[in-house]
């Protein structure tokens, strides 16, 4: 279990760095600050697995969506690492995706895949 927690903490720190955000205190376990990482725009729930599959349930998505709205109208994201981080994915609401202005908001240089 300790190894899993290390991987999870490393993922949260990596995501926070990559989106210029901050990891959430106690990985969102406190009632006043949920999810794992936040910046001004996004509230990110991080999941990591050694497996090649992660099952995203509607209840999990609904939870992060509600938390994002309560948390200053942020947009919810899920960042999922499969195969111990060999594959890095992000899940977002389709309407957030089509409404996002990538020309103005996209990072100029993509983050290093290893950092």
Coordinates of C-alpha atoms in Angstrom, one line a residue:
X1 CA 0.0 0.0 0.0
X2 CA 2.9 2.4 0.7
X3 CA 4.2 2.0 -2.8
X4 CA 0.7 2.9 -4.2
X5 CA 0.6 6.0 -2.0
X6 CA 4.1 7.1 -3.3
X7 CA 2.9 6.7 -6.9
X8 CA -0.3 8.6 -6.2
X9 CA 1.6 11.5 -4.5
X10 CA 4.1 11.6 -7.3
X11 CA 1.3 11.8 -9.9
X12 CA -0.4 14.6 -7.9
X13 CA 2.8 16.6 -7.7
X14 CA 3.5 16.1 -11.4
X15 CA 0.1 17.2 -12.5
X16 CA 0.2 20.2 -10.2
X17 CA 3.5 21.3 -11.7
X18 CA 2.3 20.7 -15.3
X19 CA -0.8 22.8 -14.9
X20 CA 0.7 25.5 -12.7
X21 CA -1.5 24.4 -9.9
X22 CA -1.3 23.1 -6.3
X23 CA -1.9 19.7 -4.8
X24 CA -4.8 19.7 -2.5
X25 CA -4.2 19.3 1.2
X26 CA -4.6 15.6 2.3
X27 CA -5.5 14.6 -1.3
X28 CA -9.0 16.0 -1.0
X29 CA -9.9 14.1 2.1
X30 CA -10.9 17.3 4.0
X31 CA -14.5 18.5 3.7
X32 CA -13.5 22.1 2.6
X33 CA -11.1 21.2 -0.2
X34 CA -11.8 18.2 -2.5
X35 CA -10.1 16.5 -5.4
X36 CA -6.3 16.2 -5.8
X37 CA -5.0 19.2 -7.7
X38 CA -6.4 22.7 -8.5
X39 CA -5.5 25.8 -10.4
X40 CA -7.7 28.8 -11.3
X41 CA -9.5 26.9 -14.1
X42 CA -9.4 23.2 -13.3
X43 CA -10.2 20.8 -10.4
X44 CA -8.4 17.6 -11.0
X45 CA -9.0 14.2 -9.6
X46 CA -6.0 11.9 -10.1
X47 CA -6.1 8.1 -10.5
X48 CA -3.3 5.8 -11.0
X49 CA -3.2 2.0 -11.7
X50 CA -0.8 -0.7 -12.6
X51 CA -3.5 -2.1 -14.9
X52 CA -4.2 -1.3 -18.5
X53 CA -7.7 -0.4 -17.6
X54 CA -9.5 2.1 -15.3
X55 CA -13.3 1.9 -15.0
X56 CA -14.7 5.4 -14.7
X57 CA -18.1 5.1 -13.0
X58 CA -20.8 7.8 -13.5
X59 CA -20.9 8.3 -9.7
X60 CA -17.2 9.2 -9.6
X61 CA -17.6 11.7 -12.5
X62 CA -20.7 13.2 -10.9
X63 CA -18.8 13.7 -7.6
X64 CA -15.9 15.5 -9.2
X65 CA -18.3 17.6 -11.3
X66 CA -20.2 18.7 -8.2
X67 CA -17.0 19.5 -6.3
X68 CA -15.7 21.6 -9.2
X69 CA -18.8 23.7 -9.2
X70 CA -18.8 24.2 -5.4
X71 CA -15.1 25.0 -5.6
X72 CA -15.4 28.3 -7.4
X73 CA -16.9 27.2 -10.6
X74 CA -13.8 25.3 -11.7
X75 CA -14.0 22.8 -14.6
X76 CA -13.6 19.1 -13.6
X77 CA -10.8 16.9 -15.0
X78 CA -9.7 13.4 -14.3
X79 CA -6.1 12.6 -14.9
X80 CA -5.6 8.8 -15.2
X81 CA -2.3 7.1 -15.3
X82 CA -2.4 3.5 -16.7
X83 CA 0.4 0.9 -16.5
X84 CA 2.2 2.8 -13.8
X85 CA 2.3 6.0 -15.8
X86 CA 3.2 4.6 -19.2
X87 CA -0.1 6.0 -20.5
X88 CA -1.4 9.4 -19.2
X89 CA -4.9 10.3 -20.0
X90 CA -7.3 13.2 -19.2
X91 CA -11.0 13.0 -19.1
X92 CA -13.2 16.1 -19.3
X93 CA -16.7 17.1 -20.0
X94 CA -17.3 17.3 -23.8
X95 CA -19.0 20.7 -23.5
X96 CA -16.0 22.1 -21.6
X97 CA -13.8 20.7 -24.4
X98 CA -15.7 22.3 -27.2
X99 CA -16.0 25.6 -25.3
X100 CA -12.3 25.8 -24.4
X101 CA -10.3 28.4 -26.3
X102 CA -7.1 26.4 -27.0
X103 CA -5.5 29.2 -29.0
X104 CA -5.4 31.4 -25.9
X105 CA -5.0 28.9 -23.1
X106 CA -2.8 26.0 -24.4
X107 CA 0.6 25.7 -22.9
X108 CA 3.3 27.0 -25.3
X109 CA 5.6 24.1 -24.6
X110 CA 4.2 20.7 -23.7
X111 CA 5.5 19.3 -20.4
X112 CA 8.3 16.8 -20.5
X113 CA 6.7 13.3 -20.6
X114 CA 9.0 12.1 -17.7
X115 CA 8.5 15.1 -15.3

